[in-house]
Coordinates of C-alpha atoms in Angstrom, one line a residue:
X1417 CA 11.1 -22.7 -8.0
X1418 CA 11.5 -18.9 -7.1
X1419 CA 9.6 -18.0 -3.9
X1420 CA 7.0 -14.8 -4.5
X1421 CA 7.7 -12.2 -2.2
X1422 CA 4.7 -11.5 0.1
X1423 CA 2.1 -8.7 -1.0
X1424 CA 1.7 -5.9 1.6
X1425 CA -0.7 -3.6 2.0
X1426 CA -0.3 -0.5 4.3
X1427 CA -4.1 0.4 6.3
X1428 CA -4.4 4.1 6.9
X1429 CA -7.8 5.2 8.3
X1430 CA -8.6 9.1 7.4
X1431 CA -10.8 11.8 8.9
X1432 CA -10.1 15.3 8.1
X1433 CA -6.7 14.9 6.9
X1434 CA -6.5 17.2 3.9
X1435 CA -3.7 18.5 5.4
X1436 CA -1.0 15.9 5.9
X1437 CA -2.4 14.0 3.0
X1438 CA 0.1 14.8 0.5
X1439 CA 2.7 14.0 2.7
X1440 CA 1.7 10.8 4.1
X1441 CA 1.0 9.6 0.6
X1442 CA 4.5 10.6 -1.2
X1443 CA 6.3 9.1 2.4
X1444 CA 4.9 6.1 2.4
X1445 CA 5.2 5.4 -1.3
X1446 CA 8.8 6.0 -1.0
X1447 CA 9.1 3.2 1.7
X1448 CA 6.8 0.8 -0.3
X1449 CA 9.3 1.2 -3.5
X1450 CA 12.2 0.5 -1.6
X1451 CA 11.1 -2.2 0.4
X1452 CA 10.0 -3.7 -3.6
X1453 CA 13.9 -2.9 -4.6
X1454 CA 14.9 -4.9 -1.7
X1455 CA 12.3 -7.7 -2.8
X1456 CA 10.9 -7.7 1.0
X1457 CA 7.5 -7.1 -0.6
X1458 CA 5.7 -8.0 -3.7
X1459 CA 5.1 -5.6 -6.5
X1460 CA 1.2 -5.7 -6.0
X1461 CA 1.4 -4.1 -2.9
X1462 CA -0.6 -1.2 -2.1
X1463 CA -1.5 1.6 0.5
X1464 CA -5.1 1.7 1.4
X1465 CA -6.4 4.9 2.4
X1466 CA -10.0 4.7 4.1
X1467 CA -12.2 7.7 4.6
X1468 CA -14.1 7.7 8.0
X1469 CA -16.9 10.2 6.7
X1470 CA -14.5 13.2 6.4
X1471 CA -16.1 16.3 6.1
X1472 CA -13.0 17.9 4.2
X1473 CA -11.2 17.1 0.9
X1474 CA -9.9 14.2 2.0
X1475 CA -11.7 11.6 -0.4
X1476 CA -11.3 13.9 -3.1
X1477 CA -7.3 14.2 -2.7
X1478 CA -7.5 9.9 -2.0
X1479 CA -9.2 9.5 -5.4
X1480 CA -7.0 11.8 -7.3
X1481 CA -4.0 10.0 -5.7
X1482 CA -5.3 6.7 -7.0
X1483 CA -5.1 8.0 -10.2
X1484 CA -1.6 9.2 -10.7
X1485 CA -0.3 6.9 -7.9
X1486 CA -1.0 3.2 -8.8
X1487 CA 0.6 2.2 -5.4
X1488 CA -2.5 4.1 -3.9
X1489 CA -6.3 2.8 -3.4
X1490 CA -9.2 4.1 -1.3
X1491 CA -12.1 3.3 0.4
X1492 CA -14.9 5.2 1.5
X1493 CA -17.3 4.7 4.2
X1494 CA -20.6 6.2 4.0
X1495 CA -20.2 8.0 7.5
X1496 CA -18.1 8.8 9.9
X1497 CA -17.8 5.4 12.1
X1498 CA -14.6 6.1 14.9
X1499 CA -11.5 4.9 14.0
X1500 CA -11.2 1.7 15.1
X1501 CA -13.9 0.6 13.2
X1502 CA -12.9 2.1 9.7
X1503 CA -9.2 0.6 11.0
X1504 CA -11.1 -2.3 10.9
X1505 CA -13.0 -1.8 8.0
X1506 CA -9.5 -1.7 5.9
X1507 CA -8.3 -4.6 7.7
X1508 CA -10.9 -6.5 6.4
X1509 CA -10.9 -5.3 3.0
X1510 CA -7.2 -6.4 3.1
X1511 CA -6.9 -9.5 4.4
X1512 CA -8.9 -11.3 1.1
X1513 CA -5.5 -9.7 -1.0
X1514 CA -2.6 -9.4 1.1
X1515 CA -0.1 -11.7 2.9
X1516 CA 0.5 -9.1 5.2
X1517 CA -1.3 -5.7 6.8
X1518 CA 0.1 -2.9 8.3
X1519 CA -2.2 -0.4 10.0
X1520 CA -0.7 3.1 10.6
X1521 CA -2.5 6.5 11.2
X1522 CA -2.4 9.2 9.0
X1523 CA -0.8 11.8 10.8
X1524 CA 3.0 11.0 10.4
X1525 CA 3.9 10.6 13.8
X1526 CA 4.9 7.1 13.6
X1527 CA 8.1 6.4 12.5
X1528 CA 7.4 4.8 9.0
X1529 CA 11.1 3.8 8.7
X1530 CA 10.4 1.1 11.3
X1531 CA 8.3 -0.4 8.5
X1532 CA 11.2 -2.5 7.1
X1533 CA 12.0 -3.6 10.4
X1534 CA 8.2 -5.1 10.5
X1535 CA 8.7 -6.9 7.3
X1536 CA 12.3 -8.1 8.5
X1537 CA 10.1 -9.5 11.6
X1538 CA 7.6 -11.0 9.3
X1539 CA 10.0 -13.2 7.1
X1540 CA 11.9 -14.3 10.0
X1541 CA 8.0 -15.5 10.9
X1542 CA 6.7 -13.2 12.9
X1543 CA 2.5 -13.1 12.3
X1544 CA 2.1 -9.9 14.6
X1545 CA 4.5 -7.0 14.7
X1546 CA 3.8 -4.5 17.2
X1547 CA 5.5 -0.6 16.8
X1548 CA 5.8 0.3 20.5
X1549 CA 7.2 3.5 21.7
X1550 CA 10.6 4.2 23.0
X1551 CA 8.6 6.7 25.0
X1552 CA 6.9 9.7 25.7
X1553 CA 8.9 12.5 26.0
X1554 CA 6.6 13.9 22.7
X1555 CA 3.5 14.0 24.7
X1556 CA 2.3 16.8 27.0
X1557 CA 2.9 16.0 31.3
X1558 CA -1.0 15.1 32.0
X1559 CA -1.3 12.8 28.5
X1560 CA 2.1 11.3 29.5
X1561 CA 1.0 10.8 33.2
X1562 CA -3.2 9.6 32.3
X1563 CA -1.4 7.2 29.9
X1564 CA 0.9 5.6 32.0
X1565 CA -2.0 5.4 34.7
X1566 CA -4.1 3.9 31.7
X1567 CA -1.7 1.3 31.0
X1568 CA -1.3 0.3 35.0
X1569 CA -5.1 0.2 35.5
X1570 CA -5.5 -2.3 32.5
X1571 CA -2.6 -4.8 33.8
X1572 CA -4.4 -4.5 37.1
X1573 CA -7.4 -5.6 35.6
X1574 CA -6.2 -8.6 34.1
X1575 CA -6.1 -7.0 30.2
X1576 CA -3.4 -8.3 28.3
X1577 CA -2.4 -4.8 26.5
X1578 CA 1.7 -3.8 25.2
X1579 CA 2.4 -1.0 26.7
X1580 CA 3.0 2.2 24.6
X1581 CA 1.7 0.6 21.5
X1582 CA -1.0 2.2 19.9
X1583 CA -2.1 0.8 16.3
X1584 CA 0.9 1.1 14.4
X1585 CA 1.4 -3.3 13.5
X1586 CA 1.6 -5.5 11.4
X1587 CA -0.5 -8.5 10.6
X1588 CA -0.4 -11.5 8.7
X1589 CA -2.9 -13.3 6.7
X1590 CA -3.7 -15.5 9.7
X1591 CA -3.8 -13.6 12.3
X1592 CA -6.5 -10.9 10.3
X1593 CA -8.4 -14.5 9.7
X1594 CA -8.6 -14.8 13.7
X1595 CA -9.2 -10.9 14.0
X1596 CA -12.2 -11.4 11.9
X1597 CA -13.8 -14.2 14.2
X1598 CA -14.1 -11.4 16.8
X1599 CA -17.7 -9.9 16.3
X1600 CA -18.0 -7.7 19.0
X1601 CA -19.5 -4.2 18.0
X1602 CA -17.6 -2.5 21.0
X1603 CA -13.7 -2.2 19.3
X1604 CA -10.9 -2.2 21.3
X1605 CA -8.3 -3.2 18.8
X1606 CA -5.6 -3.1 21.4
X1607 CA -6.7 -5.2 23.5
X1608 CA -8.2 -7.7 20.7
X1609 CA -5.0 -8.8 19.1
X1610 CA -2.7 -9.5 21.7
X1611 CA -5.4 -12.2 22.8
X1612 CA -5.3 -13.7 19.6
X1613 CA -1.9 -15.2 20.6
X1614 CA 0.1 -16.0 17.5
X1615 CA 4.0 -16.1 17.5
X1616 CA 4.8 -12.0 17.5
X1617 CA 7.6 -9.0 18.4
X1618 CA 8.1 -5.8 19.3
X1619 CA 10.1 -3.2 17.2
X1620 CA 10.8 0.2 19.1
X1621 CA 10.8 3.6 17.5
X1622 CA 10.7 7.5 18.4
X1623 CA 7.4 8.6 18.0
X1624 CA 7.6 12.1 16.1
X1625 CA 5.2 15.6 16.4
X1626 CA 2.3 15.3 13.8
X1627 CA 3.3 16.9 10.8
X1628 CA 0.4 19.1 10.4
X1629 CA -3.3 19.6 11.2
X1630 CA -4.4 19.0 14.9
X1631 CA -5.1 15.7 16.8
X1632 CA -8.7 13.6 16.2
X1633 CA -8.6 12.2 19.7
X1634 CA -9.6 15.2 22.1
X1635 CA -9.7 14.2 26.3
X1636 CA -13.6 13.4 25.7
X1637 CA -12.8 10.9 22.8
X1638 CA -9.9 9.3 24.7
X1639 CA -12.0 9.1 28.1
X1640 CA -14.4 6.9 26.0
X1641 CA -12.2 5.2 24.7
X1642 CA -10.8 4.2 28.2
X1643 CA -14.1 3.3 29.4
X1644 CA -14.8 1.1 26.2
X1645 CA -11.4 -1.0 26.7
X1646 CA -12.0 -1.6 30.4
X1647 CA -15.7 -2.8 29.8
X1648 CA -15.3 -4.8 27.0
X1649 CA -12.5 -6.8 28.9
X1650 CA -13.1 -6.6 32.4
X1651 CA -16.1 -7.0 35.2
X1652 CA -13.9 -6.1 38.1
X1653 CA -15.3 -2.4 38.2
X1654 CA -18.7 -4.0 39.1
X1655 CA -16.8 -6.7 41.5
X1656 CA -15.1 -3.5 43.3
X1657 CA -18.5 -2.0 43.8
X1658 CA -19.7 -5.0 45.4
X1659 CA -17.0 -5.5 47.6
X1660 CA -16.9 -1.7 48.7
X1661 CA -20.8 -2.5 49.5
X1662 CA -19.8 -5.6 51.3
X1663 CA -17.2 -3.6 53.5
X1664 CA -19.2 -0.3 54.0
X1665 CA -22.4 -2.7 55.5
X1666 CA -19.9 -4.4 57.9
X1667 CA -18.6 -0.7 59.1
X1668 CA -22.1 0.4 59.5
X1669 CA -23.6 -2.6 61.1
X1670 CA -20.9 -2.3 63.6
X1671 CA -21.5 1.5 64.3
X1672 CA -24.8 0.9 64.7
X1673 CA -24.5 -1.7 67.7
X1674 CA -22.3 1.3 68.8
X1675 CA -24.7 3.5 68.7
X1676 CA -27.2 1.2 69.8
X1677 CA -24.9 0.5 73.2
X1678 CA -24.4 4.0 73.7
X1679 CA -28.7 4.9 73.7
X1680 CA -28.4 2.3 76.0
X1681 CA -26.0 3.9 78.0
X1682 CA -27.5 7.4 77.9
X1683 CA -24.7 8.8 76.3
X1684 CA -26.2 9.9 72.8
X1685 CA -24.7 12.9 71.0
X1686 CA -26.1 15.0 68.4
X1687 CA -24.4 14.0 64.9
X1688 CA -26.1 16.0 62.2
X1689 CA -23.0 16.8 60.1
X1690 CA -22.0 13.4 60.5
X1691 CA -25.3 12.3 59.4
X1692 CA -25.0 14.6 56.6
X1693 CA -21.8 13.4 55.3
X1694 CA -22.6 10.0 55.5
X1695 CA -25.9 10.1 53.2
X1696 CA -23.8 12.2 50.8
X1697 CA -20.9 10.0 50.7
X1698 CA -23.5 6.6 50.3
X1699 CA -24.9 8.4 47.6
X1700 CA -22.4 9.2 45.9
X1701 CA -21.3 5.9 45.8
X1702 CA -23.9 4.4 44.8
X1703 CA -24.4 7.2 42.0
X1704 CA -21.3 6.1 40.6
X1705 CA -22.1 2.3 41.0
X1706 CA -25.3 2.9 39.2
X1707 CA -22.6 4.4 36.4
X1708 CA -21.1 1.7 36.0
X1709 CA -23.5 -0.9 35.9
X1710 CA -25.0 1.8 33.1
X1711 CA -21.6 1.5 30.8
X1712 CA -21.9 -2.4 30.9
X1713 CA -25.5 -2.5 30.3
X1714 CA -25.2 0.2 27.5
X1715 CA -22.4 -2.1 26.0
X1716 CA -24.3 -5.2 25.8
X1717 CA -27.7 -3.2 24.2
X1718 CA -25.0 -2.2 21.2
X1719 CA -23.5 -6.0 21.4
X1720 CA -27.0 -7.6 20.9
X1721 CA -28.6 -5.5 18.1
X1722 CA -25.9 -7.3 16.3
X1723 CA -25.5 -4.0 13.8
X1724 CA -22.9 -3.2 10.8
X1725 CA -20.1 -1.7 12.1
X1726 CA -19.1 0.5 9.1
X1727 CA -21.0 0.6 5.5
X1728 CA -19.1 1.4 2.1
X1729 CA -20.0 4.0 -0.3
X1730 CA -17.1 3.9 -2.7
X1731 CA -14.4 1.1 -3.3
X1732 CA -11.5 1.9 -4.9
X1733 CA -9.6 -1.4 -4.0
X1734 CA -11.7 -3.6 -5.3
X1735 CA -11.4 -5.3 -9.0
X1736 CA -13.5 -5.5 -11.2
X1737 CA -15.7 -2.6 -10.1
X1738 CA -19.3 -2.5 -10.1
X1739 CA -20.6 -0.4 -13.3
X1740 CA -21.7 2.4 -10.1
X1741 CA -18.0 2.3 -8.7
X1742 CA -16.8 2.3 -12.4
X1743 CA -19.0 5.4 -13.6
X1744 CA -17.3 7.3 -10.1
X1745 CA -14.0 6.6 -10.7
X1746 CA -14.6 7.5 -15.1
X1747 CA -15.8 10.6 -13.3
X1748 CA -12.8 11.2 -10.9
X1749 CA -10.6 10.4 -13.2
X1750 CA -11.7 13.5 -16.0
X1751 CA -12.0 15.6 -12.9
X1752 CA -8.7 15.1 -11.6
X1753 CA -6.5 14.0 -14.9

């Protein structure tokens, strides 16, 4: 009996991308049609574009590819959610119809070729595939340097992570079944899957400049997103506090029998400025204790309210449609034929 080949669809969350759209499309179409010529994938296989609440003509251009391009489907969340949850969102819209998911970003500047090497992965039966960076000569000196540091700080912490791999894998049916058992509302995707701990590789490419528009993830974004992956993962921020407590009221017990001996002694000094520096530097430790302990406690008041993590407004992927969804896409299609 003939084998089927596996059905792959390609996850590619969208915000503002109107600009590289086009691009990204007609690229990654190409590599899905050879990759069906080379029977590495089935002939159902699709490309799912999701729209995080973009405030351009991003749906528009997704809906009006879906047309012409059968390979092409969309989704579209009702707002704008962060990117690892609308990644997430198409992962899970995925999984119920594919053998295989590959999440990729919009922007072109992951090498897409690589793709076949993924699948080549996958039959020999790999279930995760990571795209990790030959490295990052691309990036400017303080985002080459902050990531590196990144990276060190997590292994120090005890967080499994690959280093230079972003969000560019793939996935297989099982592993996406796993992924879905994980229900916390505080995504770090990267740090998610490599805990899930099914056979998987590496495949290395050259990471390329983004092909137009400008970057979604600004220092403030990226910041955050360091401070969610270390919280969600690891309490050792709050054990350093306590230790550096623990070792600050040894220091000053002992300099205060010091000073103690010394009134004894008649030998007292004045010390304002040391007094001075000494509040300010307790307090600004305990200032940024009393951060910390706020990042943890904010995390679990979003973990227990137990709340959606993305909502749809229009699905595309989806058959049959519901007579709303097929009423949109009668309308799209007049507008756009």
């Amino acid at each position: 009996m003939k084998q089927s080949q596996p059905v792959l669809t390609i996850v590619v969350p969208c915000f503002n991308e109107e600009e590289v759209f086009q691009e990204t499309s007609r690229q990654l179409t190409e590599v899905v049609d050879s990759l069906i010529e080379e029977k590495l994938i089935g002939e159902d296989s699709k490309i799912l574009f999701v729209d995080d609440g973009s405030k351009d003509r991003t749906w528009a251009l997704i809906a009006m590819e879906s047309i012409r391009n059968k390979k092409v489907t969309g989704l579209k969340l009702a707002c704008n959610v962060g990117h690892q949850r609308a990644l997430l969102a198409g992962l899970h819209k995925a999984k119920n119809r594919s053998d295989c998911v590959i999440s990729i970003d919009a922007d072109l500047q992951d090498d897409i070729s690589v793709i076949r090497d993924f699948m080549l992965k996958y039959h020999e039966g790999c279930e995760i595939v990571y795209g990790v960076r030959r490295s990052r000569k691309t990036d400017t000196f303080f985002k080459r340097t902050t990531a590196l540091g990144f990276y060190r700080l997590m292994n120090k912490l005890g967080i499994k992570l690959i280093y230079n791999h972003a969000d560019f894998r793939l996935m297989n049916k099982r592993s996406l079944e796993e992924l879905a058992r994980y229900p916390e509302a505080n995504l770090f995707l990267r740090g998610i899957v490599p805990m899930i701990g099914f056979r998987s590789a590496e495949v290395l490419y050259d990471r390329k400049e983004r092909f137009a528009g400008k970057t979604k993830y600004p220092l403030k974004k990226m910041l955050s997103f360091a401070f969610n992956g270390i919280t969600s993962f690891s309490v050792a921020p709050i054990r350093f506090f306590t230790l550096l407590g623990f070792i600050l009221f040894f220091f000053s017990t002992v300099a205060g029998v010091g000073a103690f001996i010394q009134k004894l002694l008649g030998h007292t000094n004045a010390g304002w400025a040391s007094l001075i520096i000494s509040i300010w530097f307790l307090g600004g430790l305990q200032l940024m204790g009393i951060g910390i302990i706020g990042e943890y406690i904010g995390t679990i008041f979003s973990e227990v309210k137990r709340r959606p993590k993305y909502a749809i407004d229009i699905d595309l992927y989806n058959e049959p449609l519901s007579p709303l969804q097929r009423q949109e896409k009668e309308r799209l299609e007049k507008k756009y034929s």
